[in-house]
mmCIF file with all atom_site columns, C-alpha atoms in Angstrom:
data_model
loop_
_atom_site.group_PDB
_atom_site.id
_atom_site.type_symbol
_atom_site.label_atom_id
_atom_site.label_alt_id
_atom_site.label_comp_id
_atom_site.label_asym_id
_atom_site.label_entity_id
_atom_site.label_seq_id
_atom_site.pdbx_PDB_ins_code
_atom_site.Cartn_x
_atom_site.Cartn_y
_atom_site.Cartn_z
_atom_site.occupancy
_atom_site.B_iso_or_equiv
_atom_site.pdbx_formal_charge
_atom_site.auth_seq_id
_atom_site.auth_comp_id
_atom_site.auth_asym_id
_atom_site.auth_atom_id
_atom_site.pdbx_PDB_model_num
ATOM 1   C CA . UNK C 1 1   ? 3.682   -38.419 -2.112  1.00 37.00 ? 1   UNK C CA 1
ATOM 2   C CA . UNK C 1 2   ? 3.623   -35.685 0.055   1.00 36.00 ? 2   UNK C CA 1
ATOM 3   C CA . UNK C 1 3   ? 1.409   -32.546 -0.331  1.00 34.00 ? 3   UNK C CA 1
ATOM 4   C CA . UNK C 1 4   ? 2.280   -29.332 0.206   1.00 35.00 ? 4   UNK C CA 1
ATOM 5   C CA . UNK C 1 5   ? 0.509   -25.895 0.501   1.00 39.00 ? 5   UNK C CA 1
ATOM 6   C CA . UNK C 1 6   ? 0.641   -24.315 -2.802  1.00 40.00 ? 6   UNK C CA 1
ATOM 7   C CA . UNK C 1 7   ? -0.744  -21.248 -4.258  1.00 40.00 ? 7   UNK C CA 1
ATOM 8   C CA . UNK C 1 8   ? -3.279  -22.066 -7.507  1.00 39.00 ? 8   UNK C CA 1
ATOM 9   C CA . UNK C 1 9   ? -4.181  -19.088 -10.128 1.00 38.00 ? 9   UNK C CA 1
ATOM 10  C CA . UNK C 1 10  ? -7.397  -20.704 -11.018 1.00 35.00 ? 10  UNK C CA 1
ATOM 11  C CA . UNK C 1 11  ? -8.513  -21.016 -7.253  1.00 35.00 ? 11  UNK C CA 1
ATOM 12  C CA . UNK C 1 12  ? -12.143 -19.634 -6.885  1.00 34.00 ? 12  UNK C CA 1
ATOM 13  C CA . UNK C 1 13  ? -10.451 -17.470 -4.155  1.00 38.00 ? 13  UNK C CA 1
ATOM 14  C CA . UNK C 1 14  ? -7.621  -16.085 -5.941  1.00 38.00 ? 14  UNK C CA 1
ATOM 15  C CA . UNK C 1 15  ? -4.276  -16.698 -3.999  1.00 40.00 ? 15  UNK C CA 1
ATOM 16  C CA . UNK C 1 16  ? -6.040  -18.892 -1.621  1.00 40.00 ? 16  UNK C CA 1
ATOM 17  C CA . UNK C 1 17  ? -3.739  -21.653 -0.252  1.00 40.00 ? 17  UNK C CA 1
ATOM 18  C CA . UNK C 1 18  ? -4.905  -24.793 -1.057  1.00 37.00 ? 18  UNK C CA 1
ATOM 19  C CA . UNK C 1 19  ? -3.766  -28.605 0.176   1.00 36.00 ? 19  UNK C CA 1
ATOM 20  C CA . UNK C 1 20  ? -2.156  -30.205 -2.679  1.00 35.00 ? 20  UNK C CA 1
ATOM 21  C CA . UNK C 1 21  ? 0.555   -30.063 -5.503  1.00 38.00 ? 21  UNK C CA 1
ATOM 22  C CA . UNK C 1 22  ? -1.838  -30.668 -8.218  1.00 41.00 ? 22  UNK C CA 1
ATOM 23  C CA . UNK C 1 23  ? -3.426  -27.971 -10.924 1.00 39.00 ? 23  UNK C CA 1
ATOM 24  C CA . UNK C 1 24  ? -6.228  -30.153 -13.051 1.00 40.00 ? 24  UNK C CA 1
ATOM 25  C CA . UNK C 1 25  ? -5.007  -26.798 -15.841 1.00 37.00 ? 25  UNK C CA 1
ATOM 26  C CA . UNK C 1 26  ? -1.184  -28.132 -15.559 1.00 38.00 ? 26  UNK C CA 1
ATOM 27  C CA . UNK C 1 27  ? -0.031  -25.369 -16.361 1.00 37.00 ? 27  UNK C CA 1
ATOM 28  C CA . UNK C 1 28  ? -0.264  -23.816 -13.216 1.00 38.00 ? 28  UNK C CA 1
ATOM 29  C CA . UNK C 1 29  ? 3.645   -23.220 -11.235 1.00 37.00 ? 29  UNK C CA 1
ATOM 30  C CA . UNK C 1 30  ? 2.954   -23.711 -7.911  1.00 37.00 ? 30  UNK C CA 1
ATOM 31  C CA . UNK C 1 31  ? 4.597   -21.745 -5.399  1.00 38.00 ? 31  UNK C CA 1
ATOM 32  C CA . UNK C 1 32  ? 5.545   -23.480 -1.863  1.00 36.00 ? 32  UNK C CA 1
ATOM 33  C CA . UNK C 1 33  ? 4.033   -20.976 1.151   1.00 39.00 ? 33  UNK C CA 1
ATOM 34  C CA . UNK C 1 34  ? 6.455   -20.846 4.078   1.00 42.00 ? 34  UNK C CA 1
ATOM 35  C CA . UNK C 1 35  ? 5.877   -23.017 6.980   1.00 42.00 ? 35  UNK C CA 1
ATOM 36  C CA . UNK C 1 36  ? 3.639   -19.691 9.091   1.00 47.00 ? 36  UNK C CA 1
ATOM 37  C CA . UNK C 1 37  ? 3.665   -21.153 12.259  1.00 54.00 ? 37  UNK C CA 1
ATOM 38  C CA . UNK C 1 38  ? 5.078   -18.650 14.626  1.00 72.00 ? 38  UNK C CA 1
ATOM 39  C CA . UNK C 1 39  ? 5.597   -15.725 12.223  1.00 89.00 ? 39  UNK C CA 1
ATOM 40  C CA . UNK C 1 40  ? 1.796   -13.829 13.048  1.00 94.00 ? 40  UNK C CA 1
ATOM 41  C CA . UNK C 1 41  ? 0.393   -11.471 15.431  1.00 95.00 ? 41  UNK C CA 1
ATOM 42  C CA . UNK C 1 42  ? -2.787  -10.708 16.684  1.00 94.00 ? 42  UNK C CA 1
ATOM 43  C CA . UNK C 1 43  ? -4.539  -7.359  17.353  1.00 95.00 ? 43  UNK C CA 1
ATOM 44  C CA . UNK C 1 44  ? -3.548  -7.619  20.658  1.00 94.00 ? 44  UNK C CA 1
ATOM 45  C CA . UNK C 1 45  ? -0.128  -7.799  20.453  1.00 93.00 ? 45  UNK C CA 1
ATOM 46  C CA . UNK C 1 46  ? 0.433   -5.227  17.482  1.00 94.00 ? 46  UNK C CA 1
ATOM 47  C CA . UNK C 1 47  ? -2.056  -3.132  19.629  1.00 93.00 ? 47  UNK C CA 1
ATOM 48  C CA . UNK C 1 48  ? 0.570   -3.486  22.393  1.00 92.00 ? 48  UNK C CA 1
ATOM 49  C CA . UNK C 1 49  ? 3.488   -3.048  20.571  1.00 91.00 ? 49  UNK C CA 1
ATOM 50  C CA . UNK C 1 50  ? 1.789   0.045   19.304  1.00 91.00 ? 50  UNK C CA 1
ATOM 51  C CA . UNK C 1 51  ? 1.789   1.193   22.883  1.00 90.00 ? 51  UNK C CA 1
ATOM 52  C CA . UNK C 1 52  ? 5.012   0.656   24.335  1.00 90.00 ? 52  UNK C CA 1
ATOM 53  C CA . UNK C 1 53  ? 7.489   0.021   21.623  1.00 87.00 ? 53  UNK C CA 1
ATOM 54  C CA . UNK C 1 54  ? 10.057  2.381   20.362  1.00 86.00 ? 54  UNK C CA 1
ATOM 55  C CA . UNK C 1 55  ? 10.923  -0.706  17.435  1.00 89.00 ? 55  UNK C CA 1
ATOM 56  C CA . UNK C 1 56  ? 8.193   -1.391  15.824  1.00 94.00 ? 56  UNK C CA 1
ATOM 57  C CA . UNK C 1 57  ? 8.277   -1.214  12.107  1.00 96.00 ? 57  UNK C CA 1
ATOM 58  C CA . UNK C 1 58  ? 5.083   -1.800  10.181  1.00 97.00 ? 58  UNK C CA 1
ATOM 59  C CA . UNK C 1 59  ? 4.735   -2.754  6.383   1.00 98.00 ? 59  UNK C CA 1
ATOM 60  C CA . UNK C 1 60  ? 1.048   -1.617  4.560   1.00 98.00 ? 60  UNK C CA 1
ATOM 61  C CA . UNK C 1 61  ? 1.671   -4.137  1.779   1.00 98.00 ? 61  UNK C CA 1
ATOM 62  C CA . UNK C 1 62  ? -2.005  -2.580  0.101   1.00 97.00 ? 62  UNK C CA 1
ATOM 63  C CA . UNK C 1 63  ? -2.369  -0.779  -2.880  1.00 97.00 ? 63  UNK C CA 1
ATOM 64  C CA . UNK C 1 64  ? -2.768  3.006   -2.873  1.00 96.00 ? 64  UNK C CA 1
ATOM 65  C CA . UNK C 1 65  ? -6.653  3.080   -3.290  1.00 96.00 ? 65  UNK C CA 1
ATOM 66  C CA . UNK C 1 66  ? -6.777  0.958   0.118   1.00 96.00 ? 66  UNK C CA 1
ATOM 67  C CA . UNK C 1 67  ? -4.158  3.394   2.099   1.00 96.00 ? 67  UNK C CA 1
ATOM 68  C CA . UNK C 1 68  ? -6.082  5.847   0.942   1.00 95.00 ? 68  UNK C CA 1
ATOM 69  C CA . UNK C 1 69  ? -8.720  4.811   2.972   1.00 94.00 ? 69  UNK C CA 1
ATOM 70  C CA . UNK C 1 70  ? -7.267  4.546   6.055   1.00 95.00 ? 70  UNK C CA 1
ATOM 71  C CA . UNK C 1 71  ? -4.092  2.862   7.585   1.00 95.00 ? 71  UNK C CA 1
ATOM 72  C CA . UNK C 1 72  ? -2.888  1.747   10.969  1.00 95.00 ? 72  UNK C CA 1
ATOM 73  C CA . UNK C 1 73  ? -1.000  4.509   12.341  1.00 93.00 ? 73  UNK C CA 1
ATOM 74  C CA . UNK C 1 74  ? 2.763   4.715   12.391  1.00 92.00 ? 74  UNK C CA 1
ATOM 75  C CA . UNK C 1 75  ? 2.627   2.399   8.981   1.00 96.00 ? 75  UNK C CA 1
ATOM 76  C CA . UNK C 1 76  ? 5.147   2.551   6.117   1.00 97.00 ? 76  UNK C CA 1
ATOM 77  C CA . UNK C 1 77  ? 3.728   1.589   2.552   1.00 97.00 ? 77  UNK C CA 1
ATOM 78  C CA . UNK C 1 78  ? 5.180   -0.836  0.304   1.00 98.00 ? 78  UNK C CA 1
ATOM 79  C CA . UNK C 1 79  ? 3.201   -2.549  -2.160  1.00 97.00 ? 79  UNK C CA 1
ATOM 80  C CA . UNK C 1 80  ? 3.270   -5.725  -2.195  1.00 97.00 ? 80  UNK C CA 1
ATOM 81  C CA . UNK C 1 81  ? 4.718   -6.663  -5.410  1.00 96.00 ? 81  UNK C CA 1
ATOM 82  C CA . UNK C 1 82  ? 7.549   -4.501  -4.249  1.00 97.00 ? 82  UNK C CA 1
ATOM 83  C CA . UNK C 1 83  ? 8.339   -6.180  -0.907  1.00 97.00 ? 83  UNK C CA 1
ATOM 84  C CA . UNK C 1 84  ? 11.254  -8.426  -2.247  1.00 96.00 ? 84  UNK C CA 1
ATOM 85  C CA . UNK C 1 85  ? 12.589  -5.111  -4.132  1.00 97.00 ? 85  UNK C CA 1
ATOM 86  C CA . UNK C 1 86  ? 12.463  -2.760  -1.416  1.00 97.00 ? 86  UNK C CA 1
ATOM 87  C CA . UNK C 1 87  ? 14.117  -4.874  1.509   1.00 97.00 ? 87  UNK C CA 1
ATOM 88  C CA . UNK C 1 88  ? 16.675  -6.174  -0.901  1.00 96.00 ? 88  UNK C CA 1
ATOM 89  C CA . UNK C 1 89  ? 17.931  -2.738  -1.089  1.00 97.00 ? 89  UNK C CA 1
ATOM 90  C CA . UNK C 1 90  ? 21.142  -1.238  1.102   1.00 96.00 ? 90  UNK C CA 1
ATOM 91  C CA . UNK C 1 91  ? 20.706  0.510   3.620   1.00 96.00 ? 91  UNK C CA 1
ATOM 92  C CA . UNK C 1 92  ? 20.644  4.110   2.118   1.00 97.00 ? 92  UNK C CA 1
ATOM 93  C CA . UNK C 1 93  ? 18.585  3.539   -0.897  1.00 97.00 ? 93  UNK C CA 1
ATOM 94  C CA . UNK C 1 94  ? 15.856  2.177   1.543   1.00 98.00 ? 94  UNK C CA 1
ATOM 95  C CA . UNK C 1 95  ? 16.345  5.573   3.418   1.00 97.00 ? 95  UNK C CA 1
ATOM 96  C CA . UNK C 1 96  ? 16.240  7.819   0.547   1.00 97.00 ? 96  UNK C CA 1
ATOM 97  C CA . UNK C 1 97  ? 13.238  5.848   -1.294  1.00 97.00 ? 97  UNK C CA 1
ATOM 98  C CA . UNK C 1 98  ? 10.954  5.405   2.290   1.00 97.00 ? 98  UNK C CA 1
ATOM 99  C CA . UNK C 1 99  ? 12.625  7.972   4.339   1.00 97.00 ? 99  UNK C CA 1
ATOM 100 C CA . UNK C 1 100 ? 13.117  5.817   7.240   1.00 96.00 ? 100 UNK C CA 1
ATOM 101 C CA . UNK C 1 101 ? 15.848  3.604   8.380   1.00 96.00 ? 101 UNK C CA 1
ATOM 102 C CA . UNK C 1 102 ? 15.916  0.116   6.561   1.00 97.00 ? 102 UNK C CA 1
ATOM 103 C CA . UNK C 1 103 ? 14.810  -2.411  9.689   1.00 96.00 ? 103 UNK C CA 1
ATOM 104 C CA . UNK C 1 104 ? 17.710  -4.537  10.478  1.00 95.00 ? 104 UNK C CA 1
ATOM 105 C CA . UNK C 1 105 ? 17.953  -8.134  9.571   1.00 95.00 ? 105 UNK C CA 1
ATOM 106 C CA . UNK C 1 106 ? 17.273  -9.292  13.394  1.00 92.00 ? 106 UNK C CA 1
ATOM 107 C CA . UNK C 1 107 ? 14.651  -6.629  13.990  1.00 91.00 ? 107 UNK C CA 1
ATOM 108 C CA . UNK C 1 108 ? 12.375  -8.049  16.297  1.00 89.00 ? 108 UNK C CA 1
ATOM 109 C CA . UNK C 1 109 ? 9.111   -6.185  15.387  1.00 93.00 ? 109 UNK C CA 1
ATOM 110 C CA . UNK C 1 110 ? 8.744   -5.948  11.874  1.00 96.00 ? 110 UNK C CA 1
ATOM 111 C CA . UNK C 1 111 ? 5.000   -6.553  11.018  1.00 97.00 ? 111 UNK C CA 1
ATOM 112 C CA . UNK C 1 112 ? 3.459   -6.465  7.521   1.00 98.00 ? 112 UNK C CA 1
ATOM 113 C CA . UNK C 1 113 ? -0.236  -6.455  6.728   1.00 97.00 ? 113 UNK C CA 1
ATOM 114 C CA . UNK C 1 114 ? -2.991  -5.903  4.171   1.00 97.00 ? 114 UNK C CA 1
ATOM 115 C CA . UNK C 1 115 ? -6.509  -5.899  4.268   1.00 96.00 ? 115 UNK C CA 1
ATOM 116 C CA . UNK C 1 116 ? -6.853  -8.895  5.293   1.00 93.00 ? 116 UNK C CA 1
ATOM 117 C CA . UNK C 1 117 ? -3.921  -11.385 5.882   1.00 92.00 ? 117 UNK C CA 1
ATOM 118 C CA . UNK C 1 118 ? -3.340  -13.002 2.529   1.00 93.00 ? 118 UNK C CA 1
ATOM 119 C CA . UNK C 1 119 ? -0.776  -10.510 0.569   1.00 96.00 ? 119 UNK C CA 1
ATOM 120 C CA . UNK C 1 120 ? 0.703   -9.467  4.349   1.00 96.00 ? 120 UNK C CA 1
ATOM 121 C CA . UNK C 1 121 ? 1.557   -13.332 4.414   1.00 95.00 ? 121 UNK C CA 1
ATOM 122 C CA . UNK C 1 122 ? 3.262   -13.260 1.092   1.00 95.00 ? 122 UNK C CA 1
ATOM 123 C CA . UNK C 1 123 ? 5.525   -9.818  2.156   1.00 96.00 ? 123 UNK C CA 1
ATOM 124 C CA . UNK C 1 124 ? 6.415   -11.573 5.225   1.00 96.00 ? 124 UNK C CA 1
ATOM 125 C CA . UNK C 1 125 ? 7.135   -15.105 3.412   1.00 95.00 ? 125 UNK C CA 1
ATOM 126 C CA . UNK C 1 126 ? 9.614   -13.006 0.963   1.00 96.00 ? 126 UNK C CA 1
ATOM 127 C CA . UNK C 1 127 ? 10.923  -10.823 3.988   1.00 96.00 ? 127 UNK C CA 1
ATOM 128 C CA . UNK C 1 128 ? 12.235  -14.022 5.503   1.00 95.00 ? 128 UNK C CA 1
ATOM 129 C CA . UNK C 1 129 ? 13.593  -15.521 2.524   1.00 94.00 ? 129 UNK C CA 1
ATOM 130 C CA . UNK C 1 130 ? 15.352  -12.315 2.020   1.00 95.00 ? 130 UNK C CA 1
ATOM 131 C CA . UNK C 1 131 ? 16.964  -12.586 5.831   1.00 95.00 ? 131 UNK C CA 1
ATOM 132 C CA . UNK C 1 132 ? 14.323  -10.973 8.373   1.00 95.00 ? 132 UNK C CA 1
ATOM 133 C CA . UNK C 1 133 ? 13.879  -14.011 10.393  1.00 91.00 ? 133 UNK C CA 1
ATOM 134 C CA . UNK C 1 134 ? 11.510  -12.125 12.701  1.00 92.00 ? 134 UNK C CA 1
ATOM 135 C CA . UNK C 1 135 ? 9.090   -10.852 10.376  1.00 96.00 ? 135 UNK C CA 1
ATOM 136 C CA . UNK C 1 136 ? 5.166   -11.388 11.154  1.00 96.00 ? 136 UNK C CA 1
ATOM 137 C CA . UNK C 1 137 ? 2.107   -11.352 9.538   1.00 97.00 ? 137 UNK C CA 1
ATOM 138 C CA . UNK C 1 138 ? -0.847  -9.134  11.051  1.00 97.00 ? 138 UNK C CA 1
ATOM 139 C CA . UNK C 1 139 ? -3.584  -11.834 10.028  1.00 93.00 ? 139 UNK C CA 1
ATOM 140 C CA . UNK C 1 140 ? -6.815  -9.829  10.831  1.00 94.00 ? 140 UNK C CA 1
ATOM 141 C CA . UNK C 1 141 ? -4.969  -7.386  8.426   1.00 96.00 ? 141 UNK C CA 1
ATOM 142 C CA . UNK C 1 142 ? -6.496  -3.855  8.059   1.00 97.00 ? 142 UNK C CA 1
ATOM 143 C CA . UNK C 1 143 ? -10.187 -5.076  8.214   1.00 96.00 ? 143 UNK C CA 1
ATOM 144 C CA . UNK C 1 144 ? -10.255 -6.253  11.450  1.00 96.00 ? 144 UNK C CA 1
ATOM 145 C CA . UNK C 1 145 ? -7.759  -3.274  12.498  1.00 96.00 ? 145 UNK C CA 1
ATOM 146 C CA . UNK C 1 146 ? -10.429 -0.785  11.400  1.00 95.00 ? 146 UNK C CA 1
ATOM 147 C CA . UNK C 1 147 ? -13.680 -2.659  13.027  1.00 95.00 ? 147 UNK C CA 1
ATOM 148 C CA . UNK C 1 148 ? -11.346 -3.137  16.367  1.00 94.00 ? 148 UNK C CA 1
ATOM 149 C CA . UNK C 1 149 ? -10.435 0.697   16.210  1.00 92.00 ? 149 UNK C CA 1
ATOM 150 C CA . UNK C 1 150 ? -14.041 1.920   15.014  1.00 82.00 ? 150 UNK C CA 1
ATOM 151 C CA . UNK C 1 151 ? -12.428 3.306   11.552  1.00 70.00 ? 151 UNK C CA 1
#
């Protein structure tokens, strides 16, 4: 039998990925995690993107208490349990609901993140299923943003 990653409800560390397809509850439905290899970036890329690109599109997948707080600047917020909703939508509905232009499907720098890797992981594990084949997770999420940036 092969394992695979799978996300557990009753982990200690909720949504932590763990190595195996087992629950000891059974009634636990796992849920595969996309192979990630390849799909993060550092701070020092999205730092340089930041810099020099005109295309970068970035995803705050936190909740409104977090933004609230602080955010990476030039950010659009989408809550993570409305990822899969949001992108799914045309075109204009994404521009009259987020009041930017809805990344294209082969946009090369569309980054989401949270606070701290986890949820951005899941946004950009549904934003590829849904067709963004470029889409990256910030890993250090907005945590390690904020101690980088002195925020």
């Amino acid at each position: 039998m092969v394992s695979r990653p799978i996300t557990c409800h009753h982990n200690k560390a909720f949504g932590e990925v763990i190595e195996t397809v087992y629950c000891p509850l059974l009634y636990c439905s796992p849920v595969v995690m996309a192979n990630t290899d390849g799909n993060q970036i550092s701070y020092t890329d999205l730092k340089a993107l930041l810099e020099k690109s005109q295309n970068l599109f970035i995803v705050d997948v936190r909740t409104k208490e977090e933004i609230d707080k602080g955010r990476i600047p030039g950010s659009l917020h989408v809550p993570v349990d409305t990822v899969e909703t949001a992108f799914a939508l045309d075109a204009a509905e994404f521009q009259a609901k987020y009041g930017v232009a809805k990344p294209s499907l082969d946009a090369p720098e569309l980054v989401f993140h949270c606070q701290m890797g986890r949820r951005g992981q899941l946004a950009t594990d549904k934003a590829i299923a849904l067709g963004f084949q470029s889409a990256r997770n910030y890993t250090g999420g907005y945590k390690e943003w904020s101690e980088k940036e002195g925020k």
